[in-house]
Amino acid sequence: MPEVSVIIPVYKVEKYIHKCIDSVLNQTFRDIQVILVDDGSPDNCGHICDEYSKADKRVSVVHKENGGLSDARNAGMKYAEGNYILFVDSDDYIEHDMIEYMYSRIKDSDADMATCGIYEVYSDRIEEQKREPEFVCSGEEAFRCILQGHTIRGEVWNKLIRKSCMSGIEFPKGRLYEDIYFTADLMPRIKKVVVGTEPKYYYLHRSDSITGRAYRPKLYDIIDGYTKNYQVVKQKFPALEKEAQCLWLWSRFIVLDKMLLENNYKELEGYKELKRFIRRHLPAILRNPYFQKKRKISAVVLFVSTKLYRRLVFISEEKKR
């Protein structure tokens, strides 16, 4: 039985798939099972996956109808034989010792989860996550770091997780921001975490990324995800309520800002309700210690003038380019 199962959903990534799979198979930690989930990819990815399985007995392939990232990850988990699971997205790649780095720390500390830092890969540069001292903490404290966006990223792919902690949990099929939902279900089961920030995972920023496109109604998934997150925190981790409340409110800004970049923003379904929601919760936004000062100022601007706030949104968008 392999000690670690690596699940890689595959869909329309011919350009990236070899670099991804090779980086996993060339790990210094060899006792792995690599599960390639061909999510009905219309290109040559399915064939490429089959060739890898013929060349390396550690590789198995699951061919399925297209169901999206969450559905592919769920399918892969059904075949996972390892005691620990790592998720890798097929357009990303990892350092040669990433699994060893996290696995050794999990075993040394008898933890349920270990993390590593990331490299953010852009077309013209690679940015490295700030390295901080390694530490061991409770699941609640690790969740605090995730909610605050400090030290631990919220995505699943920079984490090695004990499989038994994920029993019965699935990613939400058909949703964007699927990791928000999954993390809300997972963290109440995690008792101990080894937090490492040495960069080991290369996250590729693609211009055609689903979450980076213009406004569409599916963006409401981020609100739904952080609403679930807020509900879980209030029930399981009441000490983290302010952090979760911040994200619950902040998610409205994410969707509203995308709307305001559209010429017909006033006609978009939900626009007026979103604006009213934020204005109604202005006192909570101003009192919450986890909102940045500039976001609090922009919330006040929105309360006074939508036209002026929209100008700020466009200025912010220009700075990202």
PDB file of C-alpha atoms in Angstrom:
ATOM      1  CA  MET A   1       0.000   0.000   0.000  1.00  0.00           C
ATOM      2  CA  PRO A   2       1.388   3.431  -0.923  1.00  0.00           C
ATOM      3  CA  GLU A   3       1.811   5.931   1.892  1.00  0.00           C
ATOM      4  CA  VAL A   4       0.721   8.993  -0.113  1.00  0.00           C
ATOM      5  CA  SER A   5      -1.897   9.315  -2.843  1.00  0.00           C
ATOM      6  CA  VAL A   6      -1.534  12.251  -5.239  1.00  0.00           C
ATOM      7  CA  ILE A   7      -4.748  13.214  -7.042  1.00  0.00           C
ATOM      8  CA  ILE A   8      -4.416  15.203 -10.270  1.00  0.00           C
ATOM      9  CA  PRO A   9      -7.596  16.229 -12.121  1.00  0.00           C
ATOM     10  CA  VAL A  10      -6.880  16.602 -15.846  1.00  0.00           C
ATOM     11  CA  TYR A  11      -8.830  18.702 -18.334  1.00  0.00           C
ATOM     12  CA  LYS A  12      -7.558  20.537 -21.448  1.00  0.00           C
ATOM     13  CA  VAL A  13      -3.999  20.982 -20.155  1.00  0.00           C
ATOM     14  CA  GLU A  14      -1.869  19.453 -22.933  1.00  0.00           C
ATOM     15  CA  LYS A  15       0.467  22.426 -22.681  1.00  0.00           C
ATOM     16  CA  TYR A  16       1.170  21.858 -18.988  1.00  0.00           C
ATOM     17  CA  ILE A  17       0.478  18.215 -18.161  1.00  0.00           C
ATOM     18  CA  HIS A  18       3.945  16.741 -18.742  1.00  0.00           C
ATOM     19  CA  LYS A  19       5.654  19.261 -16.460  1.00  0.00           C
ATOM     20  CA  CYS A  20       3.057  18.609 -13.770  1.00  0.00           C
ATOM     21  CA  ILE A  21       3.148  14.817 -13.822  1.00  0.00           C
ATOM     22  CA  ASP A  22       6.935  14.654 -14.192  1.00  0.00           C
ATOM     23  CA  SER A  23       7.369  16.872 -11.133  1.00  0.00           C
ATOM     24  CA  VAL A  24       5.260  14.418  -9.101  1.00  0.00           C
ATOM     25  CA  LEU A  25       6.904  11.230 -10.378  1.00  0.00           C
ATOM     26  CA  ASN A  26      10.386  12.656  -9.766  1.00  0.00           C
ATOM     27  CA  GLN A  27       9.771  13.217  -6.055  1.00  0.00           C
ATOM     28  CA  THR A  28      12.467  12.221  -3.581  1.00  0.00           C
ATOM     29  CA  PHE A  29       9.660  10.503  -1.655  1.00  0.00           C
ATOM     30  CA  ARG A  30       8.931   7.450  -3.801  1.00  0.00           C
ATOM     31  CA  ASP A  31       6.141   5.642  -1.940  1.00  0.00           C
ATOM     32  CA  ILE A  32       3.305   7.326  -3.799  1.00  0.00           C
ATOM     33  CA  GLN A  33       0.217   6.493  -5.797  1.00  0.00           C
ATOM     34  CA  VAL A  34      -0.515   8.967  -8.590  1.00  0.00           C
ATOM     35  CA  ILE A  35      -4.161   9.129  -9.642  1.00  0.00           C
ATOM     36  CA  LEU A  36      -4.739  10.954 -12.929  1.00  0.00           C
ATOM     37  CA  VAL A  37      -8.411  11.795 -13.370  1.00  0.00           C
ATOM     38  CA  ASP A  38      -9.183  12.440 -17.025  1.00  0.00           C
ATOM     39  CA  ASP A  39     -12.287  14.593 -16.666  1.00  0.00           C
ATOM     40  CA  GLY A  40     -13.554  13.975 -20.193  1.00  0.00           C
ATOM     41  CA  SER A  41     -10.808  16.114 -21.688  1.00  0.00           C
ATOM     42  CA  PRO A  42     -11.512  16.649 -25.436  1.00  0.00           C
ATOM     43  CA  ASP A  43      -7.821  16.941 -26.349  1.00  0.00           C
ATOM     44  CA  ASN A  44      -4.996  14.408 -26.125  1.00  0.00           C
ATOM     45  CA  CYS A  45      -4.761  14.484 -22.310  1.00  0.00           C
ATOM     46  CA  GLY A  46      -6.497  11.139 -21.823  1.00  0.00           C
ATOM     47  CA  HIS A  47      -3.976   9.405 -24.064  1.00  0.00           C
ATOM     48  CA  ILE A  48      -1.057  11.134 -22.331  1.00  0.00           C
ATOM     49  CA  CYS A  49      -2.349   9.898 -18.967  1.00  0.00           C
ATOM     50  CA  ASP A  50      -2.555   6.326 -20.300  1.00  0.00           C
ATOM     51  CA  GLU A  51       1.042   6.513 -21.523  1.00  0.00           C
ATOM     52  CA  TYR A  52       2.215   7.537 -18.058  1.00  0.00           C
ATOM     53  CA  SER A  53       0.354   4.612 -16.472  1.00  0.00           C
ATOM     54  CA  LYS A  54       2.077   2.190 -18.866  1.00  0.00           C
ATOM     55  CA  ALA A  55       5.502   3.639 -18.058  1.00  0.00           C
ATOM     56  CA  ASP A  56       5.171   3.823 -14.252  1.00  0.00           C
ATOM     57  CA  LYS A  57       3.255   1.313 -12.133  1.00  0.00           C
ATOM     58  CA  ARG A  58       2.624   4.000  -9.497  1.00  0.00           C
ATOM     59  CA  VAL A  59       0.292   5.766 -11.927  1.00  0.00           C
ATOM     60  CA  SER A  60      -3.377   4.877 -12.355  1.00  0.00           C
ATOM     61  CA  VAL A  61      -5.871   6.611 -14.620  1.00  0.00           C
ATOM     62  CA  VAL A  62      -9.561   7.278 -14.149  1.00  0.00           C
ATOM     63  CA  HIS A  63     -11.458   8.219 -17.308  1.00  0.00           C
ATOM     64  CA  LYS A  64     -14.831   9.876 -16.717  1.00  0.00           C
ATOM     65  CA  GLU A  65     -17.362  12.215 -18.275  1.00  0.00           C
ATOM     66  CA  ASN A  66     -16.681  15.881 -17.733  1.00  0.00           C
ATOM     67  CA  GLY A  67     -17.991  17.028 -14.368  1.00  0.00           C
ATOM     68  CA  GLY A  68     -15.629  19.818 -13.365  1.00  0.00           C
ATOM     69  CA  LEU A  69     -12.741  20.108 -10.926  1.00  0.00           C
ATOM     70  CA  SER A  70     -14.689  19.145  -7.803  1.00  0.00           C
ATOM     71  CA  ASP A  71     -16.207  16.066  -9.426  1.00  0.00           C
ATOM     72  CA  ALA A  72     -12.784  14.966 -10.687  1.00  0.00           C
ATOM     73  CA  ARG A  73     -11.197  15.340  -7.255  1.00  0.00           C
ATOM     74  CA  ASN A  74     -14.064  13.391  -5.689  1.00  0.00           C
ATOM     75  CA  ALA A  75     -13.593  10.618  -8.241  1.00  0.00           C
ATOM     76  CA  GLY A  76      -9.886  10.463  -7.463  1.00  0.00           C
ATOM     77  CA  MET A  77     -10.477  10.205  -3.720  1.00  0.00           C
ATOM     78  CA  LYS A  78     -12.493   7.020  -4.245  1.00  0.00           C
ATOM     79  CA  TYR A  79      -9.368   5.317  -5.577  1.00  0.00           C
ATOM     80  CA  ALA A  80      -6.903   6.729  -3.035  1.00  0.00           C
ATOM     81  CA  GLU A  81      -5.064   3.946  -1.190  1.00  0.00           C
ATOM     82  CA  GLY A  82      -2.548   6.053   0.733  1.00  0.00           C
ATOM     83  CA  ASN A  83      -2.751   7.155   4.340  1.00  0.00           C
ATOM     84  CA  TYR A  84      -2.276  10.747   3.209  1.00  0.00           C
ATOM     85  CA  ILE A  85      -3.612  12.688   0.240  1.00  0.00           C
ATOM     86  CA  LEU A  86      -2.120  15.517  -1.807  1.00  0.00           C
ATOM     87  CA  PHE A  87      -4.059  17.388  -4.486  1.00  0.00           C
ATOM     88  CA  VAL A  88      -2.151  18.901  -7.409  1.00  0.00           C
ATOM     89  CA  ASP A  89      -3.772  20.898 -10.214  1.00  0.00           C
ATOM     90  CA  SER A  90      -2.626  19.738 -13.641  1.00  0.00           C
ATOM     91  CA  ASP A  91      -1.416  23.136 -14.834  1.00  0.00           C
ATOM     92  CA  ASP A  92       0.800  23.530 -11.753  1.00  0.00           C
ATOM     93  CA  TYR A  93       3.975  21.706 -10.701  1.00  0.00           C
ATOM     94  CA  ILE A  94       5.891  20.969  -7.515  1.00  0.00           C
ATOM     95  CA  GLU A  95       9.437  20.943  -6.144  1.00  0.00           C
ATOM     96  CA  HIS A  96      11.199  17.577  -6.207  1.00  0.00           C
ATOM     97  CA  ASP A  97      11.078  17.272  -2.401  1.00  0.00           C
ATOM     98  CA  MET A  98       7.622  18.728  -1.680  1.00  0.00           C
ATOM     99  CA  ILE A  99       6.063  15.474  -0.498  1.00  0.00           C
ATOM    100  CA  GLU A 100       9.080  14.522   1.597  1.00  0.00           C
ATOM    101  CA  TYR A 101       9.097  18.001   3.144  1.00  0.00           C
ATOM    102  CA  MET A 102       5.503  17.695   4.350  1.00  0.00           C
ATOM    103  CA  TYR A 103       5.415  13.959   5.045  1.00  0.00           C
ATOM    104  CA  SER A 104       8.463  14.025   7.331  1.00  0.00           C
ATOM    105  CA  ARG A 105       6.951  16.855   9.348  1.00  0.00           C
ATOM    106  CA  ILE A 106       3.592  15.122   9.675  1.00  0.00           C
ATOM    107  CA  LYS A 107       5.265  11.957  10.982  1.00  0.00           C
ATOM    108  CA  ASP A 108       7.643  13.791  13.325  1.00  0.00           C
ATOM    109  CA  SER A 109       4.760  15.716  14.908  1.00  0.00           C
ATOM    110  CA  ASP A 110       2.012  13.092  14.569  1.00  0.00           C
ATOM    111  CA  ALA A 111      -0.080  15.754  12.827  1.00  0.00           C
ATOM    112  CA  ASP A 112      -3.145  15.470  10.624  1.00  0.00           C
ATOM    113  CA  MET A 113      -1.971  18.013   8.090  1.00  0.00           C
ATOM    114  CA  ALA A 114       1.202  19.719   6.905  1.00  0.00           C
ATOM    115  CA  THR A 115       1.570  22.786   4.715  1.00  0.00           C
ATOM    116  CA  CYS A 116       4.233  24.350   2.539  1.00  0.00           C
ATOM    117  CA  GLY A 117       4.702  27.718   0.893  1.00  0.00           C
ATOM    118  CA  ILE A 118       4.090  28.483  -2.762  1.00  0.00           C
ATOM    119  CA  TYR A 119       5.593  30.149  -5.785  1.00  0.00           C
ATOM    120  CA  GLU A 120       3.149  32.263  -7.810  1.00  0.00           C
ATOM    121  CA  VAL A 121       4.028  31.844 -11.475  1.00  0.00           C
ATOM    122  CA  TYR A 122       3.102  34.674 -13.849  1.00  0.00           C
ATOM    123  CA  SER A 123       3.925  35.049 -17.536  1.00  0.00           C
ATOM    124  CA  ASP A 124       6.788  37.431 -16.788  1.00  0.00           C
ATOM    125  CA  ARG A 125       7.912  36.527 -13.262  1.00  0.00           C
ATOM    126  CA  ILE A 126       7.762  34.143 -10.313  1.00  0.00           C
ATOM    127  CA  GLU A 127       6.900  35.503  -6.858  1.00  0.00           C
ATOM    128  CA  GLU A 128       7.883  33.603  -3.742  1.00  0.00           C
ATOM    129  CA  GLN A 129       5.767  33.388  -0.600  1.00  0.00           C
ATOM    130  CA  LYS A 130       7.445  35.001   2.374  1.00  0.00           C
ATOM    131  CA  ARG A 131       9.250  32.397   4.476  1.00  0.00           C
ATOM    132  CA  GLU A 132       8.385  32.364   8.151  1.00  0.00           C
ATOM    133  CA  PRO A 133       9.456  30.169  11.063  1.00  0.00           C
ATOM    134  CA  GLU A 134       7.882  26.738  11.049  1.00  0.00           C
ATOM    135  CA  PHE A 135       5.465  25.886  13.856  1.00  0.00           C
ATOM    136  CA  VAL A 136       3.009  23.256  15.055  1.00  0.00           C
ATOM    137  CA  CYS A 137      -0.488  24.310  16.081  1.00  0.00           C
ATOM    138  CA  SER A 138      -4.033  23.119  16.657  1.00  0.00           C
ATOM    139  CA  GLY A 139      -6.537  22.784  13.841  1.00  0.00           C
ATOM    140  CA  GLU A 140      -8.353  25.834  15.172  1.00  0.00           C
ATOM    141  CA  GLU A 141      -5.234  27.976  15.104  1.00  0.00           C
ATOM    142  CA  ALA A 142      -4.451  26.762  11.580  1.00  0.00           C
ATOM    143  CA  PHE A 143      -7.989  27.680  10.528  1.00  0.00           C
ATOM    144  CA  ARG A 144      -7.401  31.132  12.016  1.00  0.00           C
ATOM    145  CA  CYS A 145      -4.336  31.519   9.782  1.00  0.00           C
ATOM    146  CA  ILE A 146      -6.375  30.460   6.738  1.00  0.00           C
ATOM    147  CA  LEU A 147      -9.206  32.867   7.531  1.00  0.00           C
ATOM    148  CA  GLN A 148      -6.780  35.729   8.088  1.00  0.00           C
ATOM    149  CA  GLY A 149      -4.889  34.925   4.903  1.00  0.00           C
ATOM    150  CA  HIS A 150      -1.713  34.747   6.957  1.00  0.00           C
ATOM    151  CA  THR A 151       0.936  32.005   6.649  1.00  0.00           C
ATOM    152  CA  ILE A 152      -1.457  29.341   5.299  1.00  0.00           C
ATOM    153  CA  ARG A 153      -3.204  29.635   1.938  1.00  0.00           C
ATOM    154  CA  GLY A 154      -6.813  28.487   1.805  1.00  0.00           C
ATOM    155  CA  GLU A 155      -6.423  26.211  -1.223  1.00  0.00           C
ATOM    156  CA  VAL A 156      -5.999  22.454  -0.744  1.00  0.00           C
ATOM    157  CA  TRP A 157      -3.045  21.940  -3.065  1.00  0.00           C
ATOM    158  CA  ASN A 158      -0.274  23.086  -0.716  1.00  0.00           C
ATOM    159  CA  LYS A 159      -1.296  20.644   1.996  1.00  0.00           C
ATOM    160  CA  LEU A 160      -0.682  16.990   2.791  1.00  0.00           C
ATOM    161  CA  ILE A 161      -3.751  15.699   4.636  1.00  0.00           C
ATOM    162  CA  ARG A 162      -4.457  12.530   6.586  1.00  0.00           C
ATOM    163  CA  LYS A 163      -6.996  10.604   4.522  1.00  0.00           C
ATOM    164  CA  SER A 164      -9.083   9.504   7.505  1.00  0.00           C
ATOM    165  CA  CYS A 165      -9.827  13.171   8.260  1.00  0.00           C
ATOM    166  CA  MET A 166     -11.513  13.473   4.863  1.00  0.00           C
ATOM    167  CA  SER A 167     -13.797  10.469   5.189  1.00  0.00           C
ATOM    168  CA  GLY A 168     -17.277  11.359   3.930  1.00  0.00           C
ATOM    169  CA  ILE A 169     -16.261  14.862   2.765  1.00  0.00           C
ATOM    170  CA  GLU A 170     -16.615  15.837  -0.885  1.00  0.00           C
ATOM    171  CA  PHE A 171     -15.885  18.891  -2.981  1.00  0.00           C
ATOM    172  CA  PRO A 172     -19.106  20.638  -4.117  1.00  0.00           C
ATOM    173  CA  LYS A 173     -19.810  19.672  -7.707  1.00  0.00           C
ATOM    174  CA  GLY A 174     -20.404  22.557 -10.090  1.00  0.00           C
ATOM    175  CA  ARG A 175     -19.177  25.288  -7.753  1.00  0.00           C
ATOM    176  CA  LEU A 176     -16.430  27.840  -8.167  1.00  0.00           C
ATOM    177  CA  TYR A 177     -14.195  28.450  -5.137  1.00  0.00           C
ATOM    178  CA  GLU A 178     -14.642  24.791  -4.200  1.00  0.00           C
ATOM    179  CA  ASP A 179     -11.806  24.870  -1.678  1.00  0.00           C
ATOM    180  CA  ILE A 180     -13.772  27.260   0.571  1.00  0.00           C
ATOM    181  CA  TYR A 181     -16.536  24.690   0.967  1.00  0.00           C
ATOM    182  CA  PHE A 182     -14.131  21.773   1.445  1.00  0.00           C
ATOM    183  CA  THR A 183     -12.016  23.577   4.030  1.00  0.00           C
ATOM    184  CA  ALA A 184     -15.103  24.452   6.084  1.00  0.00           C
ATOM    185  CA  ASP A 185     -15.940  20.744   6.318  1.00  0.00           C
ATOM    186  CA  LEU A 186     -12.355  19.600   6.842  1.00  0.00           C
ATOM    187  CA  MET A 187     -10.955  21.884   9.525  1.00  0.00           C
ATOM    188  CA  PRO A 188     -13.249  20.772  12.390  1.00  0.00           C
ATOM    189  CA  ARG A 189     -11.692  17.295  11.926  1.00  0.00           C
ATOM    190  CA  ILE A 190      -8.081  18.464  12.002  1.00  0.00           C
ATOM    191  CA  LYS A 191      -6.473  18.324  15.452  1.00  0.00           C
ATOM    192  CA  LYS A 192      -2.850  19.215  14.744  1.00  0.00           C
ATOM    193  CA  VAL A 193      -1.081  20.975  11.865  1.00  0.00           C
ATOM    194  CA  VAL A 194       2.590  21.432  10.991  1.00  0.00           C
ATOM    195  CA  VAL A 195       2.850  24.834   9.302  1.00  0.00           C
ATOM    196  CA  GLY A 196       5.768  25.181   6.939  1.00  0.00           C
ATOM    197  CA  THR A 197       6.168  28.122   4.569  1.00  0.00           C
ATOM    198  CA  GLU A 198       9.176  27.063   2.509  1.00  0.00           C
ATOM    199  CA  PRO A 199       7.902  27.351  -1.095  1.00  0.00           C
ATOM    200  CA  LYS A 200       7.410  23.977  -2.732  1.00  0.00           C
ATOM    201  CA  TYR A 201       4.313  24.392  -4.913  1.00  0.00           C
ATOM    202  CA  TYR A 202       4.303  26.343  -8.195  1.00  0.00           C
ATOM    203  CA  TYR A 203       0.868  27.891  -8.775  1.00  0.00           C
ATOM    204  CA  LEU A 204       0.369  29.043 -12.352  1.00  0.00           C
ATOM    205  CA  HIS A 205      -1.656  32.215 -12.961  1.00  0.00           C
ATOM    206  CA  ARG A 206      -3.320  31.746 -16.344  1.00  0.00           C
ATOM    207  CA  SER A 207      -4.933  34.551 -18.310  1.00  0.00           C
ATOM    208  CA  ASP A 208      -7.875  32.234 -19.090  1.00  0.00           C
ATOM    209  CA  SER A 209      -8.450  31.308 -15.450  1.00  0.00           C
ATOM    210  CA  ILE A 210     -12.113  30.680 -14.573  1.00  0.00           C
ATOM    211  CA  THR A 211     -12.037  32.980 -11.549  1.00  0.00           C
ATOM    212  CA  GLY A 212     -10.204  35.760 -13.376  1.00  0.00           C
ATOM    213  CA  ARG A 213     -12.807  36.411 -16.040  1.00  0.00           C
ATOM    214  CA  ALA A 214     -15.482  39.112 -16.239  1.00  0.00           C
ATOM    215  CA  TYR A 215     -18.616  39.056 -14.116  1.00  0.00           C
ATOM    216  CA  ARG A 216     -21.029  36.147 -14.391  1.00  0.00           C
ATOM    217  CA  PRO A 217     -23.640  34.841 -11.956  1.00  0.00           C
ATOM    218  CA  LYS A 218     -21.435  31.870 -10.942  1.00  0.00           C
ATOM    219  CA  LEU A 219     -19.306  34.334  -8.973  1.00  0.00           C
ATOM    220  CA  TYR A 220     -22.035  34.213  -6.343  1.00  0.00           C
ATOM    221  CA  ASP A 221     -20.471  30.883  -5.322  1.00  0.00           C
ATOM    222  CA  ILE A 222     -17.871  32.813  -3.335  1.00  0.00           C
ATOM    223  CA  ILE A 223     -20.652  34.379  -1.271  1.00  0.00           C
ATOM    224  CA  ASP A 224     -22.310  31.007  -0.766  1.00  0.00           C
ATOM    225  CA  GLY A 225     -18.976  29.431   0.178  1.00  0.00           C
ATOM    226  CA  TYR A 226     -18.089  32.035   2.772  1.00  0.00           C
ATOM    227  CA  THR A 227     -21.648  31.941   4.129  1.00  0.00           C
ATOM    228  CA  LYS A 228     -21.190  28.224   4.794  1.00  0.00           C
ATOM    229  CA  ASN A 229     -17.762  28.990   6.212  1.00  0.00           C
ATOM    230  CA  TYR A 230     -19.262  31.584   8.587  1.00  0.00           C
ATOM    231  CA  GLN A 231     -21.941  29.175   9.748  1.00  0.00           C
ATOM    232  CA  VAL A 232     -19.402  26.437  10.509  1.00  0.00           C
ATOM    233  CA  VAL A 233     -17.178  28.840  12.409  1.00  0.00           C
ATOM    234  CA  LYS A 234     -20.023  30.132  14.570  1.00  0.00           C
ATOM    235  CA  GLN A 235     -20.917  26.572  15.489  1.00  0.00           C
ATOM    236  CA  LYS A 236     -17.478  24.926  15.790  1.00  0.00           C
ATOM    237  CA  PHE A 237     -14.973  27.767  16.301  1.00  0.00           C
ATOM    238  CA  PRO A 238     -16.768  30.724  17.956  1.00  0.00           C
ATOM    239  CA  ALA A 239     -13.417  32.334  18.813  1.00  0.00           C
ATOM    240  CA  LEU A 240     -12.866  32.840  15.063  1.00  0.00           C
ATOM    241  CA  GLU A 241     -16.189  34.515  14.363  1.00  0.00           C
ATOM    242  CA  LYS A 242     -14.750  37.961  13.542  1.00  0.00           C
ATOM    243  CA  GLU A 243     -12.341  36.472  11.001  1.00  0.00           C
ATOM    244  CA  ALA A 244     -15.130  34.499   9.330  1.00  0.00           C
ATOM    245  CA  GLN A 245     -17.467  37.484   9.416  1.00  0.00           C
ATOM    246  CA  CYS A 246     -14.862  39.543   7.577  1.00  0.00           C
ATOM    247  CA  LEU A 247     -14.743  37.041   4.705  1.00  0.00           C
ATOM    248  CA  TRP A 248     -18.532  36.684   4.694  1.00  0.00           C
ATOM    249  CA  LEU A 249     -18.849  40.437   4.166  1.00  0.00           C
ATOM    250  CA  TRP A 250     -15.777  40.785   1.936  1.00  0.00           C
ATOM    251  CA  SER A 251     -17.183  38.240  -0.542  1.00  0.00           C
ATOM    252  CA  ARG A 252     -19.942  40.726  -1.383  1.00  0.00           C
ATOM    253  CA  PHE A 253     -17.351  43.289  -2.418  1.00  0.00           C
ATOM    254  CA  ILE A 254     -15.719  40.729  -4.732  1.00  0.00           C
ATOM    255  CA  VAL A 255     -18.950  40.154  -6.626  1.00  0.00           C
ATOM    256  CA  LEU A 256     -20.073  43.794  -6.592  1.00  0.00           C
ATOM    257  CA  ASP A 257     -16.716  45.013  -7.889  1.00  0.00           C
ATOM    258  CA  LYS A 258     -16.924  42.576 -10.824  1.00  0.00           C
ATOM    259  CA  MET A 259     -20.429  43.836 -11.575  1.00  0.00           C
ATOM    260  CA  LEU A 260     -19.307  47.452 -11.576  1.00  0.00           C
ATOM    261  CA  LEU A 261     -16.717  46.730 -14.266  1.00  0.00           C
ATOM    262  CA  GLU A 262     -19.574  45.949 -16.656  1.00  0.00           C
ATOM    263  CA  ASN A 263     -21.262  48.700 -18.687  1.00  0.00           C
ATOM    264  CA  ASN A 264     -24.722  47.368 -17.870  1.00  0.00           C
ATOM    265  CA  TYR A 265     -24.063  46.870 -14.167  1.00  0.00           C
ATOM    266  CA  LYS A 266     -27.327  48.542 -13.138  1.00  0.00           C
ATOM    267  CA  GLU A 267     -29.281  45.906 -15.043  1.00  0.00           C
ATOM    268  CA  LEU A 268     -27.515  42.883 -13.519  1.00  0.00           C
ATOM    269  CA  GLU A 269     -29.640  40.677 -11.318  1.00  0.00           C
ATOM    270  CA  GLY A 270     -28.707  41.071  -7.667  1.00  0.00           C
ATOM    271  CA  TYR A 271     -26.809  44.342  -8.100  1.00  0.00           C
ATOM    272  CA  LYS A 272     -29.191  46.480  -6.030  1.00  0.00           C
ATOM    273  CA  GLU A 273     -29.487  43.825  -3.327  1.00  0.00           C
ATOM    274  CA  LEU A 274     -25.704  43.525  -3.016  1.00  0.00           C
ATOM    275  CA  LYS A 275     -25.272  47.262  -2.702  1.00  0.00           C
ATOM    276  CA  ARG A 276     -28.005  47.459  -0.079  1.00  0.00           C
ATOM    277  CA  PHE A 277     -26.475  44.565   1.848  1.00  0.00           C
ATOM    278  CA  ILE A 278     -23.062  46.232   2.060  1.00  0.00           C
ATOM    279  CA  ARG A 279     -24.536  49.591   3.025  1.00  0.00           C
ATOM    280  CA  ARG A 280     -26.699  47.954   5.688  1.00  0.00           C
ATOM    281  CA  HIS A 281     -23.655  46.200   7.146  1.00  0.00           C
ATOM    282  CA  LEU A 282     -21.385  49.259   7.075  1.00  0.00           C
ATOM    283  CA  PRO A 283     -21.235  49.467  10.914  1.00  0.00           C
ATOM    284  CA  ALA A 284     -20.126  45.814  11.111  1.00  0.00           C
ATOM    285  CA  ILE A 285     -17.481  46.423   8.426  1.00  0.00           C
ATOM    286  CA  LEU A 286     -16.085  49.430  10.269  1.00  0.00           C
ATOM    287  CA  ARG A 287     -16.001  47.548  13.590  1.00  0.00           C
ATOM    288  CA  ASN A 288     -14.395  44.392  12.228  1.00  0.00           C
ATOM    289  CA  PRO A 289     -10.644  44.469  13.010  1.00  0.00           C
ATOM    290  CA  TYR A 290      -9.754  42.248  10.042  1.00  0.00           C
ATOM    291  CA  PHE A 291     -10.920  44.613   7.318  1.00  0.00           C
ATOM    292  CA  GLN A 292      -8.057  46.638   5.887  1.00  0.00           C
ATOM    293  CA  LYS A 293      -8.276  50.390   6.333  1.00  0.00           C
ATOM    294  CA  LYS A 294      -8.568  51.017   2.595  1.00  0.00           C
ATOM    295  CA  ARG A 295     -11.503  48.595   2.341  1.00  0.00           C
ATOM    296  CA  LYS A 296     -13.260  50.358   5.205  1.00  0.00           C
ATOM    297  CA  ILE A 297     -12.723  53.688   3.435  1.00  0.00           C
ATOM    298  CA  SER A 298     -14.079  52.289   0.174  1.00  0.00           C
ATOM    299  CA  ALA A 299     -17.156  50.950   2.009  1.00  0.00           C
ATOM    300  CA  VAL A 300     -17.829  54.478   3.278  1.00  0.00           C
ATOM    301  CA  VAL A 301     -17.366  55.811  -0.258  1.00  0.00           C
ATOM    302  CA  LEU A 302     -19.924  53.276  -1.521  1.00  0.00           C
ATOM    303  CA  PHE A 303     -22.334  54.430   1.166  1.00  0.00           C
ATOM    304  CA  VAL A 304     -21.976  58.023  -0.073  1.00  0.00           C
ATOM    305  CA  SER A 305     -21.609  57.622  -3.848  1.00  0.00           C
ATOM    306  CA  THR A 306     -21.790  54.554  -6.102  1.00  0.00           C
ATOM    307  CA  LYS A 307     -20.333  56.584  -8.984  1.00  0.00           C
ATOM    308  CA  LEU A 308     -17.219  57.498  -7.001  1.00  0.00           C
ATOM    309  CA  TYR A 309     -16.845  53.957  -5.665  1.00  0.00           C
ATOM    310  CA  ARG A 310     -17.014  52.610  -9.227  1.00  0.00           C
ATOM    311  CA  ARG A 311     -14.169  54.908 -10.211  1.00  0.00           C
ATOM    312  CA  LEU A 312     -12.095  53.432  -7.376  1.00  0.00           C
ATOM    313  CA  VAL A 313     -12.863  49.926  -8.652  1.00  0.00           C
ATOM    314  CA  PHE A 314     -11.575  50.809 -12.123  1.00  0.00           C
ATOM    315  CA  ILE A 315      -8.418  52.381 -10.682  1.00  0.00           C
ATOM    316  CA  SER A 316      -7.783  49.259  -8.618  1.00  0.00           C
ATOM    317  CA  GLU A 317      -8.307  47.044 -11.660  1.00  0.00           C
ATOM    318  CA  GLU A 318      -5.803  49.066 -13.711  1.00  0.00           C
ATOM    319  CA  LYS A 319      -3.150  48.594 -11.016  1.00  0.00           C
ATOM    320  CA  LYS A 320      -3.474  44.809 -11.314  1.00  0.00           C
ATOM    321  CA  ARG A 321      -2.475  44.862 -14.981  1.00  0.00           C
TER     322      ARG A 321
END
